[in-house]
Every structure is written in structure tokens, then in C-alpha cells.
Amino acid sequence: MVVAYFVVYNRKWLYFEIMGRRLLRELLGKMLKYDVMTSYGLVLAPSKTVLTQEHLDLFRQHRIHFMDIITTTVQDDEDQPVLEVVSSPNTSELLVQQASAYAKQLFERIGTEQKIPLTEIKSELLPIVQQAAEQPNLFKLFQAVRAKDEYTHQHNIGVGVLSTLIGKWLNMDEQEVELLTLAATLHDVGKVTISPDILQKPGKLTPEEFREMKQHTIRGYNLLRETAGIHFRVALVALQHHERADGSGYPMGLKESQVDRMSRIVAVADVFHAMSSKRPYHPMMPFYEVVRRMRSGLFGELDPHIVSVFLDNMIRNLIGKKVKLTDGRWGEVIYINPTDDTNPLVKIEEAYVDLSRERHIHIKEVVV
């Protein structure tokens, strides 16, 4: 009897699972009437979104029941503008968008309550960050995490994704990568205590404002170490991610091995994401300039091994990519010069340009 019950139960479960998947597929191309959100309030897709396969995959991942997805037609909603989908964004872009929206809500709550909902973050936010880091096209991933607006919240997610990627490249074990993802995503949590006037100031900070800004490391550390169940290294990353190997960083001026390895990884991801994004006080920096400055230590002395692993993996992925050069021309990277890897051979129509010889021309942007 027990065996028969489980067979019937499993068949019913399988039936409803199959039916649910079929009904979800029927939603492709339809427009949402209401937001689709998780039980924690994370908006997976706002109203007026035209559903793509990537949205449906996201709904399945979060166990959204098809009965909770209400769609509409243009006729039902004639007084509202229709969101037209010209092209479907890649999965990483959708994941980063959702994670950034969640991070905005999350950090606002932390700022108000002065408490970090660790269980919620682990179950709702971190799986999205980890899945985004699985994007096989590295430059599509960079495009997805690059902050274009709402810099503060997009930065948290971008650094979380990039740090996860670096951790895997460094062959860290799965548990340590998970801890790194958490620490990197919360590395700037102390900024909830900093005035928006300082965070969003379009110009250079005054010495007084910069002193206040630097306090986010200490305040983030205090918030995290008082959180029940948090690993001490997560709090250390919040405290140390602006330290530099030569002692020029803050808040304590630590050097080399005094800084936790995870903090050194997050420092590299933090610098790359910040320089590659549009910020309130600084435009997006060209690709070649970010690489040059990271290699030469112009952002402070970062861990050379971590920088090397990150940049080597990135440059290796340049082959076959379309690039825009600083002279305005478009081309394709054909060959990486092993002795001068930031100046590859580029094919432009039927001609070839060796950037190691044409020293006045550089890669401004990698196009995906």
C-alpha cells in the first residue's frame, strides 16, 4: 500500500511538473499584467515585460507557480504603453538586473533596520549572483555587470560576480567560492551609513567627505561581525577591500600577507568593475586604460598573482572578439602577442593592424 501510494504520488507530481512546464512555455511572448516576485519580495520581472525563455528559466529556478503569472494583451491595456522587445537580453543580463534591483531594496532595508538578513541573502540573492557568473562568454558577462546607472547597487552585484569568477580561476574549492561570493556581494554594505549626497556626488570629494566615505569599511565590518551566523572572513573583506600590498590603502594601512586572500580578490574585482563602469564622478574608462593601470599599479598595489590570473584569462578570451579601436575603426582580434598581450593583431576588413607596432592605437572597447 505504501509503495503504491508513493508511485501514484510521484506520477501526480510528474504530471503537474510536465503540465506546469507546458503552461509556462505558452507564456512566451506575452506581456505581464503584474510584477512576478518571490516570497521574499524580489521582483523577477516587472509588469509590462514581454516574456522570453530567459524569464521562464528564471521563474522555474525560483519555483514560481504558473498560476501566479498573470499576463495581459494590448487590447486589455490600450491606455498603457507597450514594452516592445527588440532583442532578448542574455541570461546574465537578466540575472544581474534582478540581483541589482534586489540589492537596492536590501541595502535600503539594512540602512533602516541596521540588520543583515543573512538567511534571505543566502537563499535569494547569492544563487542569482552565482548563476550569472556561469556565463561562458566572458565579455558578455562583463557587459552584463557593467554599471550604467544606479552605480552603488549594480557595483555590489558586479563585484560579487567578478569575484566568484576569479575564485574559480584560482581553483578555490566550492565552499570557499560560496563564501567569497557572499563576502564580495556585501563588501560595501557599510555604505548604507554614508549620506547619498556623498555617494552620488558628481564631482571630486572634499577631504572631509573622503574621510567620511572611508568609514564605510569600518562600519560594514561592525555590521557584519554583529550578524549571527556570519563567517568572520566576510566581515574582514568589508574591512580590508581597500587595503593595498604597499600599505597605501585604508583604513589600517595593512601590507601584503596581513590582508586576507579574499579581501585581495575582492580588491581586484572592485577596481576593475569601478573603472569599467559609468560612475557619478567618473566616465567609463577605455578597456586598454583599465588593463594598463591595473598592471602598472596605478590603482594601488594589488596582489600581482590575482591581477595576473584575472587579466590573463580576460585577454585570452579576446581572440575572435570584435573590438573598437581608439581611432574609431572596428576590427576582430586575430592573434595575441605573448610578449605584448594587450596589443594584439587585429583584422580590419582585408587589412591587418599590429597594435604592438602601431603604438598610438589601442583597444577602446570590446563588443559582444
mmCIF file of C-alpha atoms in Angstrom:
data_model
loop_
_atom_site.group_PDB
_atom_site.id
_atom_site.type_symbol
_atom_site.label_atom_id
_atom_site.label_comp_id
_atom_site.label_asym_id
_atom_site.label_seq_id
_atom_site.Cartn_x
_atom_site.Cartn_y
_atom_site.Cartn_z
ATOM 1 C CA MET A 1 0.000 0.000 0.000
ATOM 2 C CA VAL A 2 2.784 2.419 0.924
ATOM 3 C CA VAL A 3 4.688 1.639 -2.286
ATOM 4 C CA ALA A 4 1.529 2.081 -4.363
ATOM 5 C CA TYR A 5 0.828 5.407 -2.669
ATOM 6 C CA PHE A 6 4.287 6.743 -3.496
ATOM 7 C CA VAL A 7 4.035 5.539 -7.094
ATOM 8 C CA VAL A 8 0.700 7.349 -7.501
ATOM 9 C CA TYR A 9 2.047 10.422 -5.697
ATOM 10 C CA ASN A 10 5.171 10.548 -7.864
ATOM 11 C CA ARG A 11 3.127 10.141 -11.030
ATOM 12 C CA LYS A 12 0.897 13.020 -9.968
ATOM 13 C CA TRP A 13 3.936 15.152 -9.165
ATOM 14 C CA LEU A 14 5.470 14.334 -12.547
ATOM 15 C CA TYR A 15 2.168 15.097 -14.292
ATOM 16 C CA PHE A 16 1.863 18.524 -12.656
ATOM 17 C CA GLU A 17 5.542 19.262 -13.296
ATOM 18 C CA ILE A 18 5.133 18.488 -17.019
ATOM 19 C CA MET A 19 1.875 20.437 -17.243
ATOM 20 C CA GLY A 20 3.473 23.360 -15.439
ATOM 21 C CA ARG A 21 6.366 23.442 -17.914
ATOM 22 C CA ARG A 22 3.972 23.291 -20.863
ATOM 23 C CA LEU A 23 1.860 26.134 -19.485
ATOM 24 C CA LEU A 24 4.984 28.202 -18.830
ATOM 25 C CA ARG A 25 6.068 27.730 -22.469
ATOM 26 C CA GLU A 26 2.702 29.100 -23.574
ATOM 27 C CA LEU A 27 3.594 32.374 -21.841
ATOM 28 C CA LEU A 28 6.435 33.094 -24.297
ATOM 29 C CA GLY A 29 5.936 36.472 -25.989
ATOM 30 C CA LYS A 30 3.103 37.508 -23.684
ATOM 31 C CA MET A 31 3.133 40.671 -21.585
ATOM 32 C CA LEU A 32 2.933 40.640 -17.781
ATOM 33 C CA LYS A 33 -0.019 42.413 -16.219
ATOM 34 C CA TYR A 34 1.533 42.377 -12.738
ATOM 35 C CA ASP A 35 5.055 42.030 -11.317
ATOM 36 C CA VAL A 36 6.303 38.471 -10.806
ATOM 37 C CA MET A 37 8.096 38.237 -7.470
ATOM 38 C CA THR A 38 9.426 35.720 -4.977
ATOM 39 C CA SER A 39 8.040 35.158 -1.487
ATOM 40 C CA TYR A 40 10.781 37.494 -0.211
ATOM 41 C CA GLY A 41 9.611 40.340 -2.444
ATOM 42 C CA LEU A 42 12.367 40.098 -5.058
ATOM 43 C CA VAL A 43 10.900 41.286 -8.374
ATOM 44 C CA LEU A 44 11.909 38.775 -11.056
ATOM 45 C CA ALA A 45 10.077 40.578 -13.866
ATOM 46 C CA PRO A 46 8.113 43.859 -13.644
ATOM 47 C CA SER A 47 4.705 44.429 -15.185
ATOM 48 C CA LYS A 48 4.722 45.271 -18.930
ATOM 49 C CA THR A 49 7.629 42.854 -19.505
ATOM 50 C CA VAL A 50 7.299 40.749 -22.651
ATOM 51 C CA LEU A 51 8.321 37.253 -21.574
ATOM 52 C CA THR A 52 11.297 35.449 -23.116
ATOM 53 C CA GLN A 53 12.726 31.978 -22.469
ATOM 54 C CA GLU A 54 15.259 33.531 -20.080
ATOM 55 C CA HIS A 55 12.401 34.872 -17.945
ATOM 56 C CA LEU A 56 10.737 31.446 -17.836
ATOM 57 C CA ASP A 57 14.013 29.772 -16.825
ATOM 58 C CA LEU A 58 14.328 32.325 -14.021
ATOM 59 C CA PHE A 59 10.751 31.635 -12.849
ATOM 60 C CA ARG A 60 11.439 27.889 -12.727
ATOM 61 C CA GLN A 61 14.640 28.454 -10.776
ATOM 62 C CA HIS A 62 12.680 30.376 -8.132
ATOM 63 C CA ARG A 63 9.786 27.877 -8.169
ATOM 64 C CA ILE A 64 7.235 30.416 -9.355
ATOM 65 C CA HIS A 65 3.904 28.636 -9.962
ATOM 66 C CA PHE A 66 2.340 29.268 -13.373
ATOM 67 C CA MET A 67 -0.927 30.259 -11.640
ATOM 68 C CA ASP A 68 0.904 33.256 -10.135
ATOM 69 C CA ILE A 69 1.861 34.651 -13.554
ATOM 70 C CA ILE A 70 -0.851 36.934 -14.936
ATOM 71 C CA THR A 71 -0.456 38.170 -18.492
ATOM 72 C CA THR A 72 -2.399 40.737 -20.479
ATOM 73 C CA THR A 73 -2.953 41.712 -24.108
ATOM 74 C CA VAL A 74 -2.562 45.022 -25.853
ATOM 75 C CA GLN A 75 -6.357 45.263 -26.153
ATOM 76 C CA ASP A 76 -6.783 44.805 -22.389
ATOM 77 C CA ASP A 77 -4.295 47.560 -21.688
ATOM 78 C CA GLU A 78 -4.700 50.055 -24.512
ATOM 79 C CA ASP A 79 -4.156 53.074 -22.278
ATOM 80 C CA GLN A 80 -0.729 51.795 -21.206
ATOM 81 C CA PRO A 81 2.468 51.926 -23.286
ATOM 82 C CA VAL A 82 3.560 48.565 -24.647
ATOM 83 C CA LEU A 83 7.079 47.369 -23.881
ATOM 84 C CA GLU A 84 8.440 46.141 -27.195
ATOM 85 C CA VAL A 85 11.234 43.580 -27.062
ATOM 86 C CA VAL A 86 13.662 44.220 -29.912
ATOM 87 C CA SER A 87 16.109 41.540 -28.859
ATOM 88 C CA SER A 88 16.216 39.153 -25.942
ATOM 89 C CA PRO A 89 18.905 40.041 -23.370
ATOM 90 C CA ASN A 90 21.339 37.297 -22.444
ATOM 91 C CA THR A 91 20.661 35.332 -19.291
ATOM 92 C CA SER A 92 23.440 37.051 -17.334
ATOM 93 C CA GLU A 93 21.968 40.486 -18.067
ATOM 94 C CA LEU A 94 18.576 39.390 -16.761
ATOM 95 C CA LEU A 95 20.125 37.857 -13.664
ATOM 96 C CA VAL A 96 22.259 40.928 -12.937
ATOM 97 C CA GLN A 97 19.251 43.232 -13.436
ATOM 98 C CA GLN A 98 17.174 41.204 -10.995
ATOM 99 C CA ALA A 99 20.006 40.933 -8.468
ATOM 100 C CA SER A 100 20.700 44.684 -8.663
ATOM 101 C CA ALA A 101 17.031 45.509 -8.084
ATOM 102 C CA TYR A 102 17.021 43.167 -5.115
ATOM 103 C CA ALA A 103 20.270 44.660 -3.772
ATOM 104 C CA LYS A 104 18.728 48.142 -3.892
ATOM 105 C CA GLN A 105 15.766 47.021 -1.776
ATOM 106 C CA LEU A 106 18.027 45.002 0.507
ATOM 107 C CA PHE A 107 20.524 47.766 1.255
ATOM 108 C CA GLU A 108 17.720 50.253 1.899
ATOM 109 C CA ARG A 109 16.278 47.837 4.470
ATOM 110 C CA ILE A 110 19.683 47.272 6.063
ATOM 111 C CA GLY A 111 20.181 51.032 6.291
ATOM 112 C CA THR A 112 16.860 51.427 8.079
ATOM 113 C CA GLU A 113 16.957 48.359 10.322
ATOM 114 C CA GLN A 114 20.753 48.125 10.815
ATOM 115 C CA LYS A 115 20.400 44.344 10.492
ATOM 116 C CA ILE A 116 21.584 41.995 7.752
ATOM 117 C CA PRO A 117 19.057 39.263 6.768
ATOM 118 C CA LEU A 118 21.720 36.612 6.181
ATOM 119 C CA THR A 119 19.388 33.644 5.567
ATOM 120 C CA GLU A 120 17.399 35.590 2.994
ATOM 121 C CA ILE A 121 20.554 36.785 1.204
ATOM 122 C CA LYS A 122 21.932 33.240 1.009
ATOM 123 C CA SER A 123 18.695 31.760 -0.343
ATOM 124 C CA GLU A 124 17.548 34.572 -2.647
ATOM 125 C CA LEU A 125 20.462 36.727 -3.787
ATOM 126 C CA LEU A 126 23.559 34.538 -3.867
ATOM 127 C CA PRO A 127 22.134 31.858 -6.210
ATOM 128 C CA ILE A 128 21.441 34.580 -8.794
ATOM 129 C CA VAL A 129 24.961 36.009 -8.479
ATOM 130 C CA GLN A 130 26.495 32.531 -8.785
ATOM 131 C CA GLN A 131 24.369 31.646 -11.806
ATOM 132 C CA ALA A 132 25.293 34.918 -13.540
ATOM 133 C CA ALA A 133 28.976 34.014 -13.146
ATOM 134 C CA GLU A 134 28.367 30.852 -15.236
ATOM 135 C CA GLN A 135 28.076 32.900 -18.476
ATOM 136 C CA PRO A 136 30.532 31.212 -20.886
ATOM 137 C CA ASN A 137 31.123 34.371 -22.954
ATOM 138 C CA LEU A 138 33.396 36.402 -20.682
ATOM 139 C CA PHE A 139 32.825 39.746 -22.408
ATOM 140 C CA LYS A 140 29.054 39.256 -22.418
ATOM 141 C CA LEU A 141 29.419 38.806 -18.673
ATOM 142 C CA PHE A 142 31.489 41.990 -18.380
ATOM 143 C CA GLN A 143 28.822 43.849 -20.347
ATOM 144 C CA ALA A 144 26.106 42.431 -18.105
ATOM 145 C CA VAL A 145 27.764 43.522 -14.842
ATOM 146 C CA ARG A 146 28.983 46.925 -16.056
ATOM 147 C CA ALA A 147 27.103 49.622 -14.143
ATOM 148 C CA LYS A 148 25.231 52.071 -16.356
ATOM 149 C CA ASP A 149 23.001 53.684 -13.714
ATOM 150 C CA GLU A 150 22.270 53.062 -10.016
ATOM 151 C CA TYR A 151 26.022 52.541 -9.693
ATOM 152 C CA THR A 152 26.115 51.726 -5.973
ATOM 153 C CA HIS A 153 23.769 48.722 -6.170
ATOM 154 C CA GLN A 154 24.985 47.439 -9.535
ATOM 155 C CA HIS A 155 28.533 47.655 -8.189
ATOM 156 C CA ASN A 156 27.750 45.260 -5.328
ATOM 157 C CA ILE A 157 26.429 42.654 -7.759
ATOM 158 C CA GLY A 158 29.193 43.249 -10.318
ATOM 159 C CA VAL A 159 31.915 42.740 -7.719
ATOM 160 C CA GLY A 160 30.104 39.631 -6.439
ATOM 161 C CA VAL A 161 30.006 38.101 -9.931
ATOM 162 C CA LEU A 162 33.597 39.023 -10.842
ATOM 163 C CA SER A 163 34.997 37.795 -7.516
ATOM 164 C CA THR A 164 33.176 34.478 -7.987
ATOM 165 C CA LEU A 165 34.782 34.173 -11.403
ATOM 166 C CA ILE A 166 38.266 34.935 -10.049
ATOM 167 C CA GLY A 167 37.802 32.433 -7.225
ATOM 168 C CA LYS A 168 37.085 29.694 -9.754
ATOM 169 C CA TRP A 169 40.097 30.707 -11.866
ATOM 170 C CA LEU A 170 42.228 30.411 -8.725
ATOM 171 C CA ASN A 171 40.885 26.839 -8.235
ATOM 172 C CA MET A 172 39.313 27.605 -4.878
ATOM 173 C CA ASP A 173 37.053 24.831 -3.569
ATOM 174 C CA GLU A 174 33.280 25.148 -3.868
ATOM 175 C CA GLN A 175 32.633 26.112 -0.235
ATOM 176 C CA GLU A 176 35.297 28.814 -0.320
ATOM 177 C CA VAL A 177 33.902 30.224 -3.580
ATOM 178 C CA GLU A 178 30.446 30.400 -1.973
ATOM 179 C CA LEU A 179 31.913 32.270 0.990
ATOM 180 C CA LEU A 180 33.764 34.585 -1.410
ATOM 181 C CA THR A 181 30.529 35.302 -3.318
ATOM 182 C CA LEU A 182 28.813 36.305 -0.082
ATOM 183 C CA ALA A 183 31.727 38.457 1.101
ATOM 184 C CA ALA A 184 32.131 40.187 -2.270
ATOM 185 C CA THR A 185 28.417 40.935 -2.639
ATOM 186 C CA LEU A 186 28.371 42.511 0.842
ATOM 187 C CA HIS A 187 31.798 44.186 0.649
ATOM 188 C CA ASP A 188 30.295 47.697 0.505
ATOM 189 C CA VAL A 189 27.440 47.158 2.962
ATOM 190 C CA GLY A 190 28.902 49.899 5.175
ATOM 191 C CA LYS A 191 27.868 52.453 2.542
ATOM 192 C CA VAL A 192 24.315 52.263 3.893
ATOM 193 C CA THR A 193 25.625 54.588 6.634
ATOM 194 C CA ILE A 194 27.061 57.140 4.178
ATOM 195 C CA SER A 195 24.976 60.109 3.022
ATOM 196 C CA PRO A 196 23.571 59.801 -0.535
ATOM 197 C CA ASP A 197 24.917 63.316 -1.147
ATOM 198 C CA ILE A 198 28.428 61.907 -0.793
ATOM 199 C CA LEU A 199 27.781 58.585 -2.573
ATOM 200 C CA GLN A 200 26.179 60.262 -5.583
ATOM 201 C CA LYS A 201 28.251 63.453 -5.706
ATOM 202 C CA PRO A 202 29.133 64.143 -9.373
ATOM 203 C CA GLY A 203 32.408 65.900 -8.567
ATOM 204 C CA LYS A 204 35.519 65.129 -6.530
ATOM 205 C CA LEU A 205 35.002 64.623 -2.804
ATOM 206 C CA THR A 206 36.412 67.154 -0.365
ATOM 207 C CA PRO A 207 38.966 65.852 2.186
ATOM 208 C CA GLU A 208 36.209 65.809 4.828
ATOM 209 C CA GLU A 209 33.836 63.912 2.534
ATOM 210 C CA PHE A 210 36.541 61.402 1.634
ATOM 211 C CA ARG A 211 37.274 60.793 5.329
ATOM 212 C CA GLU A 212 33.570 60.077 5.805
ATOM 213 C CA MET A 213 33.491 57.800 2.744
ATOM 214 C CA LYS A 214 36.413 55.745 4.088
ATOM 215 C CA GLN A 215 34.370 54.974 7.198
ATOM 216 C CA HIS A 216 32.212 52.548 5.170
ATOM 217 C CA THR A 217 34.893 49.871 5.616
ATOM 218 C CA ILE A 218 34.809 50.021 9.429
ATOM 219 C CA ARG A 219 31.033 50.400 9.632
ATOM 220 C CA GLY A 220 30.491 47.499 7.243
ATOM 221 C CA TYR A 221 32.819 45.356 9.348
ATOM 222 C CA ASN A 222 30.875 46.205 12.500
ATOM 223 C CA LEU A 223 27.515 45.454 10.850
ATOM 224 C CA LEU A 224 28.715 42.087 9.604
ATOM 225 C CA ARG A 225 30.546 40.873 12.715
ATOM 226 C CA GLU A 226 27.376 41.509 14.733
ATOM 227 C CA THR A 227 25.332 39.346 12.336
ATOM 228 C CA ALA A 228 24.503 35.919 13.770
ATOM 229 C CA GLY A 229 25.921 33.043 11.723
ATOM 230 C CA ILE A 230 28.288 35.165 9.594
ATOM 231 C CA HIS A 231 31.788 33.850 8.869
ATOM 232 C CA PHE A 232 34.478 36.192 10.242
ATOM 233 C CA ARG A 233 36.172 36.389 6.801
ATOM 234 C CA VAL A 234 33.058 38.038 5.332
ATOM 235 C CA ALA A 235 33.443 40.874 7.846
ATOM 236 C CA LEU A 236 37.189 41.043 7.107
ATOM 237 C CA VAL A 237 36.503 41.613 3.387
ATOM 238 C CA ALA A 238 34.267 44.584 4.203
ATOM 239 C CA LEU A 239 37.069 45.997 6.359
ATOM 240 C CA GLN A 240 40.046 45.252 4.099
ATOM 241 C CA HIS A 241 38.987 45.554 0.439
ATOM 242 C CA HIS A 242 40.624 48.995 0.128
ATOM 243 C CA GLU A 243 43.942 47.881 1.663
ATOM 244 C CA ARG A 244 46.952 47.644 -0.671
ATOM 245 C CA ALA A 245 50.079 45.483 -0.588
ATOM 246 C CA ASP A 246 52.366 48.517 -0.233
ATOM 247 C CA GLY A 247 50.473 49.849 2.798
ATOM 248 C CA SER A 248 48.937 52.753 0.886
ATOM 249 C CA GLY A 249 45.335 51.602 1.414
ATOM 250 C CA TYR A 250 42.805 52.174 4.170
ATOM 251 C CA PRO A 251 41.515 52.025 6.861
ATOM 252 C CA MET A 252 44.541 50.430 8.595
ATOM 253 C CA GLY A 253 47.385 50.662 6.062
ATOM 254 C CA LEU A 254 47.957 46.904 6.096
ATOM 255 C CA LYS A 255 50.549 45.237 3.874
ATOM 256 C CA GLU A 256 50.659 42.056 1.778
ATOM 257 C CA SER A 257 50.009 38.935 3.907
ATOM 258 C CA GLN A 258 48.273 40.999 6.600
ATOM 259 C CA VAL A 259 45.326 41.220 4.207
ATOM 260 C CA ASP A 260 43.038 38.183 3.858
ATOM 261 C CA ARG A 261 43.224 36.490 0.451
ATOM 262 C CA MET A 262 39.507 37.018 -0.132
ATOM 263 C CA SER A 263 39.943 40.728 0.531
ATOM 264 C CA ARG A 264 42.711 40.813 -2.092
ATOM 265 C CA ILE A 265 40.465 39.068 -4.635
ATOM 266 C CA VAL A 266 37.606 41.483 -3.979
ATOM 267 C CA ALA A 267 40.023 44.422 -4.296
ATOM 268 C CA VAL A 268 40.867 43.353 -7.868
ATOM 269 C CA ALA A 269 37.201 42.845 -8.806
ATOM 270 C CA ASP A 270 36.292 46.139 -7.114
ATOM 271 C CA VAL A 271 38.861 48.140 -9.093
ATOM 272 C CA PHE A 272 38.064 46.528 -12.437
ATOM 273 C CA HIS A 273 34.311 46.990 -12.062
ATOM 274 C CA ALA A 274 34.616 50.584 -10.859
ATOM 275 C CA MET A 275 36.920 51.632 -13.691
ATOM 276 C CA SER A 276 34.843 49.806 -16.337
ATOM 277 C CA SER A 277 31.570 51.433 -15.235
ATOM 278 C CA LYS A 278 29.949 54.817 -15.509
ATOM 279 C CA ARG A 279 30.101 56.443 -12.074
ATOM 280 C CA PRO A 280 28.610 59.715 -10.767
ATOM 281 C CA TYR A 281 32.053 61.354 -10.731
ATOM 282 C CA HIS A 282 33.905 59.487 -13.499
ATOM 283 C CA PRO A 283 33.071 58.218 -17.015
ATOM 284 C CA MET A 284 33.688 54.646 -18.115
ATOM 285 C CA MET A 285 37.401 54.090 -18.736
ATOM 286 C CA PRO A 286 38.554 52.531 -22.068
ATOM 287 C CA PHE A 287 39.469 48.845 -21.990
ATOM 288 C CA TYR A 288 43.187 49.328 -22.687
ATOM 289 C CA GLU A 289 43.475 52.011 -19.998
ATOM 290 C CA VAL A 290 41.917 49.829 -17.289
ATOM 291 C CA VAL A 291 44.285 46.943 -18.124
ATOM 292 C CA ARG A 292 47.328 49.235 -18.298
ATOM 293 C CA ARG A 293 46.593 50.870 -14.961
ATOM 294 C CA MET A 294 45.859 47.601 -13.180
ATOM 295 C CA ARG A 295 49.134 46.111 -14.427
ATOM 296 C CA SER A 296 51.198 49.171 -13.510
ATOM 297 C CA GLY A 297 49.686 49.547 -10.038
ATOM 298 C CA LEU A 298 48.148 52.963 -10.626
ATOM 299 C CA PHE A 299 45.130 51.940 -8.507
ATOM 300 C CA GLY A 300 47.432 50.996 -5.648
ATOM 301 C CA GLU A 301 49.488 47.822 -5.382
ATOM 302 C CA LEU A 302 47.056 44.958 -5.880
ATOM 303 C CA ASP A 303 48.016 41.302 -5.381
ATOM 304 C CA PRO A 304 50.151 40.651 -8.505
ATOM 305 C CA HIS A 305 49.210 36.969 -8.774
ATOM 306 C CA ILE A 306 45.470 37.664 -8.629
ATOM 307 C CA VAL A 307 45.800 40.526 -11.122
ATOM 308 C CA SER A 308 47.806 38.282 -13.450
ATOM 309 C CA VAL A 309 45.266 35.423 -13.305
ATOM 310 C CA PHE A 310 42.372 37.818 -13.906
ATOM 311 C CA LEU A 311 43.945 39.733 -16.805
ATOM 312 C CA ASP A 312 45.480 36.623 -18.443
ATOM 313 C CA ASN A 313 42.086 34.893 -18.532
ATOM 314 C CA MET A 314 40.435 38.035 -19.850
ATOM 315 C CA ILE A 315 42.984 38.682 -22.613
ATOM 316 C CA ARG A 316 42.959 35.020 -23.657
ATOM 317 C CA ASN A 317 39.256 35.450 -24.364
ATOM 318 C CA LEU A 318 39.916 38.365 -26.756
ATOM 319 C CA ILE A 319 40.634 36.107 -29.747
ATOM 320 C CA GLY A 320 37.755 36.254 -32.205
ATOM 321 C CA LYS A 321 36.125 39.223 -30.475
ATOM 322 C CA LYS A 322 35.032 42.355 -32.309
ATOM 323 C CA VAL A 323 36.746 45.478 -30.964
ATOM 324 C CA LYS A 324 36.515 49.207 -31.424
ATOM 325 C CA LEU A 325 39.888 50.949 -31.669
ATOM 326 C CA THR A 326 40.770 54.390 -30.372
ATOM 327 C CA ASP A 327 40.973 55.722 -33.950
ATOM 328 C CA GLY A 328 37.292 54.801 -34.479
ATOM 329 C CA ARG A 329 37.807 51.713 -36.643
ATOM 330 C CA TRP A 330 36.233 48.323 -35.965
ATOM 331 C CA GLY A 331 38.090 45.043 -36.222
ATOM 332 C CA GLU A 332 38.483 41.487 -34.968
ATOM 333 C CA VAL A 333 41.264 40.224 -32.704
ATOM 334 C CA ILE A 334 43.159 37.507 -34.605
ATOM 335 C CA TYR A 335 46.287 36.838 -32.558
ATOM 336 C CA ILE A 336 47.578 37.620 -29.056
ATOM 337 C CA ASN A 337 51.248 38.545 -28.934
ATOM 338 C CA PRO A 338 52.656 36.528 -25.984
ATOM 339 C CA THR A 339 55.277 39.193 -25.207
ATOM 340 C CA ASP A 340 52.841 42.119 -25.566
ATOM 341 C CA ASP A 341 49.397 40.673 -24.931
ATOM 342 C CA THR A 342 47.493 43.963 -24.577
ATOM 343 C CA ASN A 343 48.460 44.929 -28.132
ATOM 344 C CA PRO A 344 47.191 42.074 -30.345
ATOM 345 C CA LEU A 345 46.942 41.630 -34.108
ATOM 346 C CA VAL A 346 43.603 42.986 -35.356
ATOM 347 C CA LYS A 347 41.956 42.311 -38.718
ATOM 348 C CA ILE A 348 40.130 45.305 -40.214
ATOM 349 C CA GLU A 349 38.268 44.248 -43.363
ATOM 350 C CA GLU A 350 41.064 42.788 -45.538
ATOM 351 C CA ALA A 351 43.918 44.540 -43.727
ATOM 352 C CA TYR A 352 45.801 43.634 -40.541
ATOM 353 C CA VAL A 353 46.896 46.073 -37.852
ATOM 354 C CA ASP A 354 49.588 45.023 -35.377
ATOM 355 C CA LEU A 355 48.898 47.133 -32.281
ATOM 356 C CA SER A 356 52.332 46.210 -30.883
ATOM 357 C CA ARG A 357 53.790 48.259 -33.773
ATOM 358 C CA GLU A 358 51.071 50.897 -34.068
ATOM 359 C CA ARG A 359 51.674 52.106 -30.531
ATOM 360 C CA HIS A 360 49.340 55.109 -30.868
ATOM 361 C CA ILE A 361 46.285 52.857 -31.440
ATOM 362 C CA HIS A 362 44.629 50.854 -28.687
ATOM 363 C CA ILE A 363 41.518 48.766 -27.976
ATOM 364 C CA LYS A 364 38.901 51.156 -26.677
ATOM 365 C CA GLU A 365 36.022 48.707 -26.324
ATOM 366 C CA VAL A 366 35.281 45.001 -26.741
ATOM 367 C CA VAL A 367 31.952 44.457 -28.497
ATOM 368 C CA VAL A 368 29.755 41.411 -27.839
#
